[in-house]
Coordinates of C-alpha atoms in Angstrom, one line a residue:
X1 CA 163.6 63.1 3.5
X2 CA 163.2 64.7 0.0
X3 CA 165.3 63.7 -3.1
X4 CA 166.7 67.6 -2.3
X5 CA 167.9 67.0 0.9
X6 CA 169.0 63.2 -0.1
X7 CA 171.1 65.3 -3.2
X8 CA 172.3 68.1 -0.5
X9 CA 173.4 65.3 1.9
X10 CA 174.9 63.2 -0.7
X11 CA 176.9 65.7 -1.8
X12 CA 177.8 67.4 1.0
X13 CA 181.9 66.7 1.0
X14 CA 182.4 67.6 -3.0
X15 CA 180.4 70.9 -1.9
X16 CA 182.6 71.4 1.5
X17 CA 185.8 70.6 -1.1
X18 CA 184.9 73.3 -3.3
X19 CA 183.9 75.9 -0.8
X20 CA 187.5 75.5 0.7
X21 CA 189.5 76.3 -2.0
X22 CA 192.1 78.7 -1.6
X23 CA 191.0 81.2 -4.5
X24 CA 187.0 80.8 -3.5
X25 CA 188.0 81.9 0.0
X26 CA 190.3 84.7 -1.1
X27 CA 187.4 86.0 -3.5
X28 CA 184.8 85.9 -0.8
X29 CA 187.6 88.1 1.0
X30 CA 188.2 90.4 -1.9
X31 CA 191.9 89.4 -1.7
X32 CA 192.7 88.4 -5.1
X33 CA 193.9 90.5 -8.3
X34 CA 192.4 92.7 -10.9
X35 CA 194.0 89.9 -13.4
X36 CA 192.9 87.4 -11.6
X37 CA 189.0 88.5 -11.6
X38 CA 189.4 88.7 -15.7
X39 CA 190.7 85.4 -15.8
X40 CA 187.7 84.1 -13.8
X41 CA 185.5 85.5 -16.1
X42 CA 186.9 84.3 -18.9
X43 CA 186.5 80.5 -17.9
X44 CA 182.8 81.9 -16.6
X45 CA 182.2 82.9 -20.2
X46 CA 183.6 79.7 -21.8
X47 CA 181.3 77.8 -19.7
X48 CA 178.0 80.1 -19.1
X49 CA 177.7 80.7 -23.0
X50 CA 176.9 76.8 -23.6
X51 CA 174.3 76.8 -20.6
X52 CA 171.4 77.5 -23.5
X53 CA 172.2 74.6 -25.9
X54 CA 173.1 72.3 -22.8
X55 CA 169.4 72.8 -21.1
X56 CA 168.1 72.7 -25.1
X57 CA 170.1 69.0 -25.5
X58 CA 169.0 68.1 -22.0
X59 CA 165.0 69.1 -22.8
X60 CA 165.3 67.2 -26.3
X61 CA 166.3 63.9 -24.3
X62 CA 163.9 64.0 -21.7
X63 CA 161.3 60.9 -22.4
X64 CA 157.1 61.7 -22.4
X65 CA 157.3 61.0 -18.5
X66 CA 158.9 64.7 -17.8
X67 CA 157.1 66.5 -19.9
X68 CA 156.2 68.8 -16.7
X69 CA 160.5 69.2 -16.7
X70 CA 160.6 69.7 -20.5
X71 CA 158.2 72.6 -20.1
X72 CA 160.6 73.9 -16.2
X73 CA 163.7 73.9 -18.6
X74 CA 161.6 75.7 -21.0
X75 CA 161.5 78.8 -18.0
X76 CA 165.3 78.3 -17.6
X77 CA 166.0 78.5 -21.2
X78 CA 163.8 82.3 -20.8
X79 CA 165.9 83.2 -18.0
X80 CA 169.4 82.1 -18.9
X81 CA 169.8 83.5 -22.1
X82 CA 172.4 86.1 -23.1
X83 CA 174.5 85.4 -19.8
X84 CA 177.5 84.9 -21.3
X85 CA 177.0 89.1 -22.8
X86 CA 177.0 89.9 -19.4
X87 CA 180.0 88.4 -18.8
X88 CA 181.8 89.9 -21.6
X89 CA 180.7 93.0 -20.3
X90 CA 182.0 92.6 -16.8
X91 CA 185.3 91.6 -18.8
X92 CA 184.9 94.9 -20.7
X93 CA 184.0 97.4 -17.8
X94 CA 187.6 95.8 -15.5
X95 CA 190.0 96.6 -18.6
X96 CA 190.1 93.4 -20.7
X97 CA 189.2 92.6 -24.2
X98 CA 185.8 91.4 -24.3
X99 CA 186.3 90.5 -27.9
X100 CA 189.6 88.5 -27.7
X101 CA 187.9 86.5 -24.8
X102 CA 184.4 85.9 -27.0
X103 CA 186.9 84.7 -29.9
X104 CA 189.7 83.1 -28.3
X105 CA 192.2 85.3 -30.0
X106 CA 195.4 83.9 -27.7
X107 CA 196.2 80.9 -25.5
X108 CA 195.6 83.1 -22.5
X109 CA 191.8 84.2 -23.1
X110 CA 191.4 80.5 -24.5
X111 CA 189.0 78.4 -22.1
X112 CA 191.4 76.1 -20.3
X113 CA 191.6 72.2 -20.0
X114 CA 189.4 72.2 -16.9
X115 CA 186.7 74.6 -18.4
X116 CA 186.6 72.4 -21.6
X117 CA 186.1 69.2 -19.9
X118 CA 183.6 70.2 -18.0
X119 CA 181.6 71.6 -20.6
X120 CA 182.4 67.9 -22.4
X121 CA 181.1 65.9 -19.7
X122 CA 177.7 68.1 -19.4
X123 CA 177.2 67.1 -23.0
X124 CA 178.2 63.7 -22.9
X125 CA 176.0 63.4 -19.4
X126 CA 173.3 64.1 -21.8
X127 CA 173.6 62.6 -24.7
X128 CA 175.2 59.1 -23.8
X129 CA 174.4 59.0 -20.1
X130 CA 171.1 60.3 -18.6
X131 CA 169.7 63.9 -19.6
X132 CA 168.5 64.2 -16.0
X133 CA 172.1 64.1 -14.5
X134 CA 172.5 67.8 -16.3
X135 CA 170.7 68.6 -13.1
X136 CA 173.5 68.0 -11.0
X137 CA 175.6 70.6 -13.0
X138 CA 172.9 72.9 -12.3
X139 CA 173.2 72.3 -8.4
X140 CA 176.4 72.9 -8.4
X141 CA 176.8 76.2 -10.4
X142 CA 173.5 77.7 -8.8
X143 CA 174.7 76.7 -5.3
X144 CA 178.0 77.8 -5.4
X145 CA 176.6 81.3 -6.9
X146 CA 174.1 82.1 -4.6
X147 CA 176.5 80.7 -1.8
X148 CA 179.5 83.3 -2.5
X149 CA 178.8 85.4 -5.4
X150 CA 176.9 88.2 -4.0
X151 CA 179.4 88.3 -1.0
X152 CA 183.1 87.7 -3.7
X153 CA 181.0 90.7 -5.6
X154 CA 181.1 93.6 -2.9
X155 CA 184.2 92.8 -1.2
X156 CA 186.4 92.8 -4.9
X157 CA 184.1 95.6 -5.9
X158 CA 185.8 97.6 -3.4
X159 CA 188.9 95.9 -2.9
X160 CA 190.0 96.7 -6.5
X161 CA 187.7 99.9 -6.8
X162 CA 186.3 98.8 -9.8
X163 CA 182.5 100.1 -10.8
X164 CA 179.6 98.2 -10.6
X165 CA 179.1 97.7 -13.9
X166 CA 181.7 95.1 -13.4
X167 CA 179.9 92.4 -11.4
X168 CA 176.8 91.8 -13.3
X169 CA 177.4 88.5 -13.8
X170 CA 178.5 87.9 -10.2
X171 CA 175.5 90.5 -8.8
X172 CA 173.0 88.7 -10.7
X173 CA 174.0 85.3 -9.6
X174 CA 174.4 85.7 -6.3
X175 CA 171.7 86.5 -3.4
X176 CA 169.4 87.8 -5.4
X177 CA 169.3 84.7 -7.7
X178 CA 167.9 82.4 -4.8
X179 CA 164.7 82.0 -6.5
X180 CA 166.5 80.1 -8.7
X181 CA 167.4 77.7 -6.0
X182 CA 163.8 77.2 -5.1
X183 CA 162.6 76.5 -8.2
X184 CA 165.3 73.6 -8.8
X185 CA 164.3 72.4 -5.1
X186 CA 160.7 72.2 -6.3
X187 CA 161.6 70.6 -9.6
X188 CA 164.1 68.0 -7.8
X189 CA 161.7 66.6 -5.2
X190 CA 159.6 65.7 -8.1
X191 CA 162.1 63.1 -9.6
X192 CA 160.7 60.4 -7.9
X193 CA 162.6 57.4 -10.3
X194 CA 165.6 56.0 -8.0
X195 CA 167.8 55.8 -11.2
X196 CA 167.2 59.6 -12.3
X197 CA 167.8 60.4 -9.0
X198 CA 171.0 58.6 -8.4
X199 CA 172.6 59.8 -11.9
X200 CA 172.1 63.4 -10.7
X201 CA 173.5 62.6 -7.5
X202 CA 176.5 61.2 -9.4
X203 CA 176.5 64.1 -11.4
X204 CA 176.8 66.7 -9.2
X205 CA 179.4 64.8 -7.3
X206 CA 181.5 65.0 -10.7
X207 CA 179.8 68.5 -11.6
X208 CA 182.0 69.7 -8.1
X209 CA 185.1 68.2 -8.4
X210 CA 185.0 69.4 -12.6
X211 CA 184.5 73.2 -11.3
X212 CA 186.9 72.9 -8.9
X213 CA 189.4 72.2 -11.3
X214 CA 188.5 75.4 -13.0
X215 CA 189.2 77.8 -9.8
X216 CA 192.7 75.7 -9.4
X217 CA 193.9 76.6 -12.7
X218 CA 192.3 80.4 -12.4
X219 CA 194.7 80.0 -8.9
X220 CA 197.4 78.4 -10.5
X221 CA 197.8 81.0 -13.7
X222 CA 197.6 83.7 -10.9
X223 CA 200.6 82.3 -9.0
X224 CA 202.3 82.0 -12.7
X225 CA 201.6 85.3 -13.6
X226 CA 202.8 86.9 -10.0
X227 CA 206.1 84.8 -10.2
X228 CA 206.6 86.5 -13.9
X229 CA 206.0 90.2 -12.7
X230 CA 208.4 89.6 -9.3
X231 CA 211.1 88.4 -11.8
X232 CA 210.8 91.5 -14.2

């Protein structure tokens, strides 16, 4: 079996965990709110904008050994950047303020708890851990995409009639984007060093539970929010 399918298999209940949550099953659906889209994105941007320095910190750790990964995150680096414009620009084209969210202007367009810890541990994965468990954050944020996104796209597309302007992030990430996938299989099953492999495989397991948290506060704020407007 390939380190892939050894990381698939290993990780096959966080994924299955994720996959079930109530708000990524309602988005596949198209059943959630305008508000609630914008308040996805906005985590999405607090998160996506530090995928550049993360896979920068994570190339700068790597030892001699994987210099052939150095140079693969180089090619990540080229296709990642400017990601979190596009969210800003989804933000922009469904009503909200792309410029309060890019600044954190309130509490509300503020990433969360969940968003910032996540972004922590990616970092800290790096720096004090092992640079090659990034690579289970990467799983689980390209799997999850190319998984739903395309799908969560169409249906809120036309659910809350909004252009398609809105969804480049979500468009771009999703079916199309399963080159990505590839790619990272290829790189993966060339980690042949049982510690490397066993700190991505750690990794992702945390990487899954860690973006979970952020789709039950997106849920969570929802509910809030729906309570609010019932009571007015």
């Amino acid at each position: 079996m390939s380190f892939y399918q050894q990381l698939l298999s290993a990780t096959e209940q966080e994924r299955n965990a994720l996959m079930t949550l109530p708000l990524i099953q309602q988005g596949a659906q198209g059943n959630i709110t305008l508000e609630t889209y914008r308040a996805f994105l906005t985590q999405a941007y607090h998160h996506v904008k530090h995928t550049t320095p993360l896979l920068m910190a994570c190339g700068g750790r790597l030892s001699g050994e994987y210099e052939w990964l150095r140079t693969a995150i180089g090619e990540y680096i080229e296709e990642e950047m400017g990601h979190q414009e596009w969210v800003l620009n989804d933000i922009e084209a469904c009503g909200g303020d792309k410029e309060s969210v890019r600044h954190s202007a309130t509490e509300q367009d503020a990433a969360c708890h969940a968003t910032e810890v996540m972004v922590a541990y990616a970092y800290d994965m790096i720096h004090r851990v092992n640079p090659l468990g990034f690579f289970g954050m990467v799983l689980v944020l390209e799997g999850t995409s190319t998984a739903v996104a395309t799908q969560a796209g169409e249906k809120i597309m036309q659910a809350l009639q909004l252009p398609k302007k809105a969804f480049s992030y979500l468009f771009s990430h999703g079916s199309l984007d399963i080159s990505h996938v590839t790619f990272y299989e290829s790189l993966m099953n060339q980690v042949t060093n049982v510690e490397d492999q066993q700190a991505i495989i750690h990794a992702a397991k945390r990487f899954y539970r860690l973006y979970g948290e952020i789709f039950k506060h997106v849920a969570a704020q929802a509910a809030i929010n729906h309570t609010l407007h019932q009571a007015a």
